[in-house]
CSV table of C-alpha atoms in Angstrom, one decimal:
chain,number,residue,atom,x,y,z
A,1,UNK,CA,78.5,127.5,119.3
A,2,UNK,CA,78.2,129.3,116.6
A,3,UNK,CA,80.1,132.4,116.2
A,4,UNK,CA,77.6,135.8,115.2
A,5,UNK,CA,79.8,138.0,114.9
A,6,UNK,CA,82.5,136.9,112.7
A,7,UNK,CA,85.5,138.6,114.0
A,8,UNK,CA,86.6,134.9,116.6
A,9,UNK,CA,85.1,135.9,119.2
A,10,UNK,CA,82.4,133.3,120.1
A,11,UNK,CA,81.5,133.9,123.5
A,12,UNK,CA,80.0,137.0,122.7
A,13,UNK,CA,77.2,134.7,120.3
A,14,UNK,CA,75.0,133.8,123.0
A,15,UNK,CA,74.2,137.7,123.1
A,16,UNK,CA,72.9,136.7,120.0
A,17,UNK,CA,71.2,134.3,121.1
A,18,UNK,CA,66.9,135.0,120.9
A,19,UNK,CA,65.6,133.4,123.7
A,20,UNK,CA,62.3,132.1,124.3
A,21,UNK,CA,59.5,133.7,125.5
A,22,UNK,CA,57.2,133.4,127.7
A,23,UNK,CA,54.4,130.9,126.5
A,24,UNK,CA,51.0,132.3,126.8
A,25,UNK,CA,48.2,130.7,128.8
A,26,UNK,CA,45.7,128.4,126.4
A,27,UNK,CA,42.2,130.5,126.6
A,28,UNK,CA,41.0,126.7,126.2
A,29,UNK,CA,42.3,124.6,128.6
A,30,UNK,CA,44.0,127.4,130.8
A,31,UNK,CA,47.0,126.0,131.2
A,32,UNK,CA,50.8,126.7,129.4
A,33,UNK,CA,51.0,125.2,125.6
A,34,UNK,CA,54.2,123.5,125.9
A,35,UNK,CA,54.6,125.5,121.9
A,36,UNK,CA,54.8,128.4,122.1
A,37,UNK,CA,54.1,131.9,119.5
A,38,UNK,CA,57.4,132.6,117.9
A,39,UNK,CA,58.4,136.5,118.7
A,40,UNK,CA,56.4,138.9,117.3
A,41,UNK,CA,57.5,142.6,115.9
A,42,UNK,CA,55.5,145.5,115.0
A,43,UNK,CA,59.0,147.9,114.1
A,44,UNK,CA,57.1,151.2,114.5
A,45,UNK,CA,53.2,152.5,114.7
A,46,UNK,CA,51.1,155.3,113.8
A,47,UNK,CA,51.4,157.9,116.0
A,48,UNK,CA,48.6,160.4,115.2
A,49,UNK,CA,46.0,158.6,117.8
A,50,UNK,CA,43.4,156.7,116.9
A,51,UNK,CA,41.1,160.3,117.1
A,52,UNK,CA,43.7,162.2,115.6
A,53,UNK,CA,45.1,163.9,119.4
A,54,UNK,CA,48.8,164.7,118.2
A,55,UNK,CA,46.8,166.8,115.0
A,56,UNK,CA,45.4,168.7,117.1
A,57,UNK,CA,47.3,168.6,119.9
A,58,UNK,CA,50.1,170.4,117.5
A,59,UNK,CA,47.6,173.0,115.8
A,60,UNK,CA,47.0,174.2,119.1
A,61,UNK,CA,50.8,174.5,120.4
A,62,UNK,CA,51.4,176.1,116.9
A,63,UNK,CA,48.8,178.5,117.5
A,64,UNK,CA,50.0,179.6,120.1
A,65,UNK,CA,46.0,178.3,122.4
A,66,UNK,CA,48.9,175.2,124.3
A,67,UNK,CA,52.0,175.3,125.6
A,68,UNK,CA,55.1,173.1,125.5
A,69,UNK,CA,53.7,170.9,128.4
A,70,UNK,CA,50.7,170.2,126.6
A,71,UNK,CA,51.7,168.8,124.1
A,72,UNK,CA,54.2,166.7,125.7
A,73,UNK,CA,52.2,165.4,128.0
A,74,UNK,CA,49.7,164.8,124.6
A,75,UNK,CA,52.7,162.8,123.2
A,76,UNK,CA,53.7,160.4,126.3
A,77,UNK,CA,50.2,159.9,126.9
A,78,UNK,CA,50.0,158.7,123.4
A,79,UNK,CA,52.7,156.6,123.6
A,80,UNK,CA,52.0,154.9,126.4
A,81,UNK,CA,48.5,153.8,125.0
A,82,UNK,CA,50.5,151.9,121.9
A,83,UNK,CA,53.3,150.5,123.8
A,84,UNK,CA,50.3,149.3,126.1
A,85,UNK,CA,47.6,147.9,123.1
A,86,UNK,CA,50.8,146.5,121.7
A,87,UNK,CA,51.7,144.3,125.1
A,88,UNK,CA,48.2,143.5,125.9
A,89,UNK,CA,47.9,141.4,121.8
A,90,UNK,CA,51.3,139.7,121.6
A,91,UNK,CA,53.5,141.8,121.0
A,92,UNK,CA,56.9,140.7,122.2
A,93,UNK,CA,59.4,143.2,120.4
A,94,UNK,CA,57.3,146.9,121.6
A,95,UNK,CA,59.7,149.3,119.3
A,96,UNK,CA,60.4,152.8,121.5
A,97,UNK,CA,62.0,156.4,119.5
A,98,UNK,CA,59.4,155.6,116.5
A,99,UNK,CA,56.8,158.2,118.2
A,100,UNK,CA,57.6,161.7,116.5
A,101,UNK,CA,56.1,164.3,116.8
A,102,UNK,CA,56.9,165.9,112.6
A,103,UNK,CA,59.0,163.4,111.2
A,104,UNK,CA,61.8,160.4,112.1
A,105,UNK,CA,64.2,161.5,109.5
A,106,UNK,CA,64.2,165.2,111.2
A,107,UNK,CA,64.2,163.6,115.5
A,108,UNK,CA,67.4,161.8,113.7
A,109,UNK,CA,69.0,165.0,112.5
A,110,UNK,CA,68.2,166.7,115.4
A,111,UNK,CA,69.6,164.2,117.6
A,112,UNK,CA,72.9,164.2,116.0
A,113,UNK,CA,73.3,167.6,115.9
A,114,UNK,CA,72.8,168.4,111.9
A,115,UNK,CA,71.6,171.7,112.6
A,116,UNK,CA,73.0,173.9,110.0
A,117,UNK,CA,73.2,177.4,111.6
A,118,UNK,CA,70.6,179.6,109.7
A,119,UNK,CA,68.8,178.2,112.8
A,120,UNK,CA,70.9,179.6,115.4
A,121,UNK,CA,71.5,176.7,117.6
A,122,UNK,CA,74.8,176.8,119.9
A,123,UNK,CA,75.3,173.4,120.6
A,124,UNK,CA,73.1,173.4,124.7
A,125,UNK,CA,70.1,171.8,124.1
A,126,UNK,CA,67.5,171.9,121.0
A,127,UNK,CA,64.9,173.8,121.7
A,128,UNK,CA,60.9,173.3,120.3
A,129,UNK,CA,60.9,176.6,118.7
A,130,UNK,CA,64.4,175.4,116.4
A,131,UNK,CA,62.9,171.8,115.4
A,132,UNK,CA,59.6,173.2,114.6
A,133,UNK,CA,61.4,176.1,112.4
A,134,UNK,CA,63.8,173.5,110.7
A,135,UNK,CA,60.1,171.4,110.3
A,136,UNK,CA,57.3,174.0,109.2
A,137,UNK,CA,59.9,177.8,108.6
A,138,UNK,CA,59.3,180.1,111.4
A,139,UNK,CA,61.1,183.3,113.6
A,140,UNK,CA,64.5,182.2,115.6
A,141,UNK,CA,65.7,185.3,117.5
A,142,UNK,CA,63.7,187.9,115.8
A,143,UNK,CA,64.5,186.5,112.4
A,144,UNK,CA,62.4,184.9,110.5
A,145,UNK,CA,64.1,181.2,108.8
A,146,UNK,CA,62.5,178.7,106.3
A,147,UNK,CA,61.9,175.0,106.6
A,148,UNK,CA,64.1,172.2,105.3
A,149,UNK,CA,63.3,170.4,102.0
A,150,UNK,CA,61.0,167.7,102.3
A,151,UNK,CA,60.4,165.1,100.1
A,152,UNK,CA,59.2,161.3,100.0
A,153,UNK,CA,59.9,158.8,101.4
A,154,UNK,CA,61.2,156.0,98.9
A,155,UNK,CA,58.2,155.4,96.6
A,156,UNK,CA,55.0,156.1,100.0
A,157,UNK,CA,52.7,158.3,100.5
A,158,UNK,CA,54.8,159.7,103.7
A,159,UNK,CA,56.9,162.9,103.1
A,160,UNK,CA,60.0,163.8,105.4
A,161,UNK,CA,61.8,166.5,106.2
A,162,UNK,CA,65.7,166.3,104.3
A,163,UNK,CA,69.1,167.1,106.4
A,164,UNK,CA,71.3,169.2,104.5
A,165,UNK,CA,74.6,168.8,105.2
A,166,UNK,CA,78.3,170.5,104.8
A,167,UNK,CA,81.7,169.7,103.8
A,168,UNK,CA,82.7,170.1,107.7
A,169,UNK,CA,79.6,168.7,109.5
A,170,UNK,CA,80.8,168.2,112.9
A,171,UNK,CA,78.3,165.9,114.8
A,172,UNK,CA,76.8,165.0,118.1
A,173,UNK,CA,74.6,163.7,120.6
A,174,UNK,CA,72.4,166.9,120.7
A,175,UNK,CA,69.5,165.2,121.7
A,176,UNK,CA,69.0,161.6,123.7
A,177,UNK,CA,65.4,161.5,122.7
A,178,UNK,CA,65.4,157.4,121.8
A,179,UNK,CA,67.8,157.1,125.2
A,180,UNK,CA,64.6,159.1,127.3
A,181,UNK,CA,61.9,157.4,125.5
A,182,UNK,CA,62.9,153.7,126.3
A,183,UNK,CA,63.3,154.8,129.5
A,184,UNK,CA,59.9,155.8,129.6
A,185,UNK,CA,58.3,152.8,128.6
A,186,UNK,CA,60.7,151.0,131.1
A,187,UNK,CA,58.9,153.1,133.9
A,188,UNK,CA,54.6,152.3,132.6
A,189,UNK,CA,56.1,148.5,132.3
A,190,UNK,CA,57.1,147.4,129.1
A,191,UNK,CA,60.7,146.5,127.7
A,192,UNK,CA,61.0,147.9,124.6
A,193,UNK,CA,63.8,148.0,121.8
A,194,UNK,CA,64.2,150.8,120.7
A,195,UNK,CA,64.5,151.8,116.4
A,196,UNK,CA,67.0,154.5,115.1
A,197,UNK,CA,68.0,155.3,111.4
A,198,UNK,CA,70.9,153.7,110.3
A,199,UNK,CA,73.7,156.1,110.5
A,200,UNK,CA,74.6,155.3,105.9
A,201,UNK,CA,70.4,155.7,105.6
A,202,UNK,CA,70.7,158.6,107.6
A,203,UNK,CA,73.9,159.9,104.9
A,204,UNK,CA,71.7,159.6,101.7
A,205,UNK,CA,69.0,160.5,102.9
A,206,UNK,CA,70.9,163.9,103.5
A,207,UNK,CA,71.1,167.2,100.7
A,208,UNK,CA,74.7,168.2,100.8
A,209,UNK,CA,74.8,171.4,100.9
A,210,UNK,CA,77.8,172.1,98.3
A,211,UNK,CA,77.5,170.3,94.9
A,212,UNK,CA,79.1,167.4,94.2
A,213,UNK,CA,79.5,166.9,98.0
A,214,UNK,CA,79.1,163.6,99.0
A,215,UNK,CA,77.0,163.0,102.1
A,216,UNK,CA,78.7,159.3,102.6
A,217,UNK,CA,81.7,160.9,103.2
A,218,UNK,CA,80.9,162.3,106.8
A,219,UNK,CA,80.5,159.0,107.9
A,220,UNK,CA,83.5,158.6,109.7
A,221,UNK,CA,83.0,161.1,111.7
A,222,UNK,CA,78.8,160.1,112.2
A,223,UNK,CA,79.3,156.7,114.0
A,224,UNK,CA,80.5,158.2,117.6
A,225,UNK,CA,77.2,159.6,117.7
A,226,UNK,CA,75.9,155.8,116.6
A,227,UNK,CA,78.5,154.2,118.9
A,228,UNK,CA,77.8,156.7,122.0
A,229,UNK,CA,73.8,155.7,122.4
A,230,UNK,CA,74.5,152.4,122.2
A,231,UNK,CA,76.6,152.4,124.8
A,232,UNK,CA,74.4,154.2,127.0
A,233,UNK,CA,71.1,151.9,125.5
A,234,UNK,CA,73.4,148.9,126.4
A,235,UNK,CA,73.9,150.4,130.0
A,236,UNK,CA,69.8,150.7,131.0
A,237,UNK,CA,69.2,147.5,129.3
A,238,UNK,CA,68.6,147.5,126.2
A,239,UNK,CA,68.7,143.6,125.0
A,240,UNK,CA,68.3,144.5,121.4
A,241,UNK,CA,67.9,147.5,119.5
A,242,UNK,CA,66.4,147.8,115.7
A,243,UNK,CA,68.0,149.7,113.2
A,244,UNK,CA,66.9,150.7,109.7
A,245,UNK,CA,68.7,150.7,106.9
A,246,UNK,CA,66.0,150.8,104.3
A,247,UNK,CA,68.6,151.7,101.3
A,248,UNK,CA,69.6,148.4,101.7
A,249,UNK,CA,66.4,147.9,99.6
A,250,UNK,CA,67.7,150.3,96.6
A,251,UNK,CA,70.3,149.5,94.0
A,252,UNK,CA,73.6,148.4,94.6
A,253,UNK,CA,75.8,150.7,94.7
A,254,UNK,CA,79.5,149.8,95.8
A,255,UNK,CA,80.1,153.6,97.7
A,256,UNK,CA,77.3,152.3,99.9
A,257,UNK,CA,78.6,148.5,100.1
A,258,UNK,CA,81.1,149.6,101.5
A,259,UNK,CA,80.0,152.2,104.6
A,260,UNK,CA,77.4,149.5,105.0
A,261,UNK,CA,80.2,147.2,106.0
A,262,UNK,CA,82.4,149.8,107.6
A,263,UNK,CA,79.8,150.8,110.3
A,264,UNK,CA,78.6,147.9,111.1
A,265,UNK,CA,82.3,146.4,111.6
A,266,UNK,CA,82.7,149.2,114.2
A,267,UNK,CA,79.1,149.6,115.6
A,268,UNK,CA,78.6,145.8,115.8
A,269,UNK,CA,82.5,144.5,117.2
A,270,UNK,CA,83.3,147.2,119.5
A,271,UNK,CA,79.6,147.4,121.4
A,272,UNK,CA,78.5,143.6,121.1
A,273,UNK,CA,76.3,143.7,123.7
A,274,UNK,CA,73.9,145.3,122.3
A,275,UNK,CA,72.8,143.2,119.5
A,276,UNK,CA,71.2,145.2,115.9
A,277,UNK,CA,68.2,143.5,114.5
A,278,UNK,CA,69.5,145.3,111.2
A,279,UNK,CA,65.9,146.1,108.4
A,280,UNK,CA,65.1,146.8,105.5
A,281,UNK,CA,62.1,147.4,103.3
A,282,UNK,CA,60.3,148.9,100.7
A,283,UNK,CA,62.0,145.9,98.7
A,284,UNK,CA,64.6,142.7,98.3
A,285,UNK,CA,68.2,143.1,99.0
A,286,UNK,CA,69.0,142.0,95.5
A,287,UNK,CA,72.6,142.9,95.0
A,288,UNK,CA,73.1,143.6,98.0
A,289,UNK,CA,72.3,140.2,99.6
A,290,UNK,CA,75.6,139.4,100.1
A,291,UNK,CA,76.7,142.7,102.0
A,292,UNK,CA,73.6,142.7,104.7
A,293,UNK,CA,73.9,139.4,105.1
A,294,UNK,CA,78.1,139.1,105.7
A,295,UNK,CA,77.1,142.1,108.1
A,296,UNK,CA,78.1,140.9,111.7
A,297,UNK,CA,74.4,141.9,113.1
A,298,UNK,CA,72.9,139.5,115.4
A,299,UNK,CA,69.0,140.0,113.1
A,300,UNK,CA,67.7,141.1,109.6
A,301,UNK,CA,64.5,142.1,108.2
A,302,UNK,CA,63.4,141.2,105.3
A,303,UNK,CA,60.2,142.7,103.2
A,304,UNK,CA,58.4,140.2,102.2
A,305,UNK,CA,55.9,141.4,100.4
A,306,UNK,CA,58.3,142.8,97.6
A,307,UNK,CA,61.2,140.1,98.7
A,308,UNK,CA,60.3,136.8,99.0
A,309,UNK,CA,60.7,135.3,96.1
A,310,UNK,CA,64.2,135.9,98.2
A,311,UNK,CA,63.4,133.8,100.6
A,312,UNK,CA,65.1,130.5,100.0
A,313,UNK,CA,68.5,132.3,99.4
A,314,UNK,CA,68.6,134.5,102.7
A,315,UNK,CA,67.6,131.1,104.6
A,316,UNK,CA,70.0,129.2,102.7
A,317,UNK,CA,73.2,131.5,102.9
A,318,UNK,CA,72.3,133.7,106.0
A,319,UNK,CA,74.9,132.5,109.5
A,320,UNK,CA,73.2,129.8,111.7
A,321,UNK,CA,73.3,132.3,114.6
A,322,UNK,CA,71.1,135.2,112.6
A,323,UNK,CA,68.1,135.3,113.4
A,324,UNK,CA,65.4,136.8,110.9
A,325,UNK,CA,62.6,138.6,110.3
A,326,UNK,CA,60.5,137.9,108.4
A,327,UNK,CA,57.6,140.6,107.2
A,328,UNK,CA,54.8,139.0,106.0
A,329,UNK,CA,52.2,141.1,106.9
A,330,UNK,CA,52.3,143.6,104.3
A,331,UNK,CA,52.4,147.1,106.2
A,332,UNK,CA,51.4,149.2,103.0
A,333,UNK,CA,48.4,148.3,102.3
A,334,UNK,CA,44.1,148.0,104.1
A,335,UNK,CA,43.6,144.7,103.4
A,336,UNK,CA,43.6,141.3,105.4
A,337,UNK,CA,46.3,138.8,105.1
A,338,UNK,CA,45.9,135.7,103.4
A,339,UNK,CA,47.4,133.4,106.2
A,340,UNK,CA,46.8,130.3,105.3
A,341,UNK,CA,48.7,130.7,102.3
A,342,UNK,CA,51.8,132.5,104.6
A,343,UNK,CA,51.7,129.3,106.2
A,344,UNK,CA,52.0,127.3,104.2
A,345,UNK,CA,54.8,129.2,103.0
A,346,UNK,CA,56.9,129.3,105.9
A,347,UNK,CA,56.5,126.2,107.5
A,348,UNK,CA,60.1,125.3,106.1
A,349,UNK,CA,61.7,128.7,107.2
A,350,UNK,CA,60.5,127.7,109.7
A,351,UNK,CA,61.7,124.1,110.5
A,352,UNK,CA,65.0,125.4,109.3
A,353,UNK,CA,66.4,128.1,111.2
A,354,UNK,CA,64.3,126.9,114.2
A,355,UNK,CA,61.6,129.0,116.4
A,356,UNK,CA,64.8,130.5,118.4
A,357,UNK,CA,66.2,132.5,114.7
A,358,UNK,CA,63.1,133.8,113.7
A,359,UNK,CA,59.9,136.5,114.4
A,360,UNK,CA,57.4,137.6,112.5
A,361,UNK,CA,56.3,141.1,111.6
A,362,UNK,CA,55.1,143.1,109.6
A,363,UNK,CA,56.8,144.7,105.9
A,364,UNK,CA,57.9,147.9,107.0
A,365,UNK,CA,56.4,149.6,109.8
A,366,UNK,CA,52.7,149.8,110.9
A,367,UNK,CA,53.6,154.1,110.0
A,368,UNK,CA,52.0,153.9,107.1
A,369,UNK,CA,47.8,152.5,107.3
A,370,UNK,CA,45.1,153.8,109.2
A,371,UNK,CA,44.9,153.2,112.4
A,372,UNK,CA,41.9,150.8,113.3
A,373,UNK,CA,39.0,149.7,111.1
A,374,UNK,CA,36.7,149.3,114.0
A,375,UNK,CA,37.0,152.5,114.4
A,376,UNK,CA,35.3,153.6,111.0
A,377,UNK,CA,31.7,154.5,110.4
A,378,UNK,CA,29.1,153.7,107.5
A,379,UNK,CA,31.0,151.4,105.5
A,380,UNK,CA,29.3,147.8,103.5
A,381,UNK,CA,29.9,145.0,106.5
A,382,UNK,CA,31.5,142.3,103.9
A,383,UNK,CA,33.8,145.5,102.5
A,384,UNK,CA,34.9,146.6,106.3
A,385,UNK,CA,35.3,142.7,106.7
A,386,UNK,CA,38.6,142.4,103.7
A,387,UNK,CA,40.2,145.6,105.7
A,388,UNK,CA,42.6,145.6,108.1
A,389,UNK,CA,44.1,148.6,109.8
A,390,UNK,CA,47.6,148.6,111.5
A,391,UNK,CA,45.6,147.1,115.3
A,392,UNK,CA,44.4,144.3,112.6
A,393,UNK,CA,47.7,143.3,111.3
A,394,UNK,CA,48.8,143.5,114.8
A,395,UNK,CA,46.5,140.9,115.3
A,396,UNK,CA,47.1,139.3,112.1
A,397,UNK,CA,51.3,138.7,113.6
A,398,UNK,CA,50.2,137.2,116.0
A,399,UNK,CA,47.3,134.7,115.4
A,400,UNK,CA,50.8,133.5,111.4
A,401,UNK,CA,53.5,133.1,115.0
A,402,UNK,CA,50.5,130.8,116.5
A,403,UNK,CA,49.5,129.3,114.4
A,404,UNK,CA,53.5,128.6,113.3
A,405,UNK,CA,54.5,128.2,116.9
A,406,UNK,CA,51.7,126.2,117.8
A,407,UNK,CA,50.5,124.4,115.3
A,408,UNK,CA,47.3,125.6,112.9
A,409,UNK,CA,44.1,123.7,115.2
A,410,UNK,CA,45.7,126.7,117.7
A,411,UNK,CA,44.1,129.4,115.7
A,412,UNK,CA,41.6,127.4,112.9
A,413,UNK,CA,38.8,130.0,113.7
A,414,UNK,CA,40.9,133.1,113.2
A,415,UNK,CA,42.4,131.3,110.0
A,416,UNK,CA,39.2,130.2,108.7
A,417,UNK,CA,38.4,133.9,108.9
A,418,UNK,CA,40.8,135.3,107.2
A,419,UNK,CA,40.9,133.1,104.1
A,420,UNK,CA,37.1,134.0,104.1
A,421,UNK,CA,37.2,137.3,103.8
A,422,UNK,CA,40.5,136.5,101.2
A,423,UNK,CA,38.1,134.9,99.2
A,424,UNK,CA,35.0,137.2,99.2
A,425,UNK,CA,37.4,140.0,98.5
A,426,UNK,CA,38.5,138.0,95.1
């Protein structure tokens, strides 16, 4: 048995093995297929709702026309709809905690208690008023308070709320949102893979309250909060965690590499029964490749749309038991994918790594694309045929997984349609 952890704990390695999904029925034969599609994931999906329901619910709440109960009810409905759609279309690793009322980085700051003193938080429950004051400014206890800074999320058009950290920062588990949403999905019958922004990326994305202060120096105080979460997820029955460390796509720097090694040396071996799928996106690994492959995690997600030239090296160097999540469908553009070309590129990877150690996914969360082409009215039919939004990209993920797992003949019609659309656009 190979040792995933690389820490002399071979009995734990089996926990990191990717269990095979139950084969899906063949609509053509009505029988279970001897071959089966590869596991699939989405990493995250749009939050706003197909008819912008979240936008309208938020605006109504902010205007005082509706209460917190109505807002939270609508949010729960949107989460349930997202989980149900992914389950129906055939996504295996459905994310939870990818939903946010405003911004996932703000959610993380609130979760770990990184709430500046100006907002008057006393260590108890974090109210919606406090949360939205951090996001938009407002009044707290009769005082006018400004919003935290906002800036671009890497090189996307998404903007995130920048956490503000002080040298004497203390972290604590202030909200249980990730656990609550996992439990919410479980109660509806969906076994999800919870998503967390990783501790190193969180610290690097934060703003130092004092000039010259290195936010990475707060890592030792932050790790116990993440460890507490992993323990509670394990107790709740979570099989895999998704932890996003997009800082791995930035230029290598020794301090960040050291912080990543320290973080996962603490989190993975200490909490070994909750395997971690470590996600990086928006670029290749570059000089961080060896650092990423050396971390004691169960899986590694790769953005193949921007770092595809690294794939062969990663396949050769990755630990035998590491699951590689192949981010082959572009999660940032609106165009259909040339699936035939991808099948040809990825077939050797499947042959080398084995089906149990590969997953098919988008390059990043599907948060960055519109929801559904079918909702677009008045488009030229040919142009519409070139497009793939979030729901269509999920379909491409499932088609690609079936082509690689069952064989091209299983999805020949879908592959032909993909090729025709790409050729038409060309």
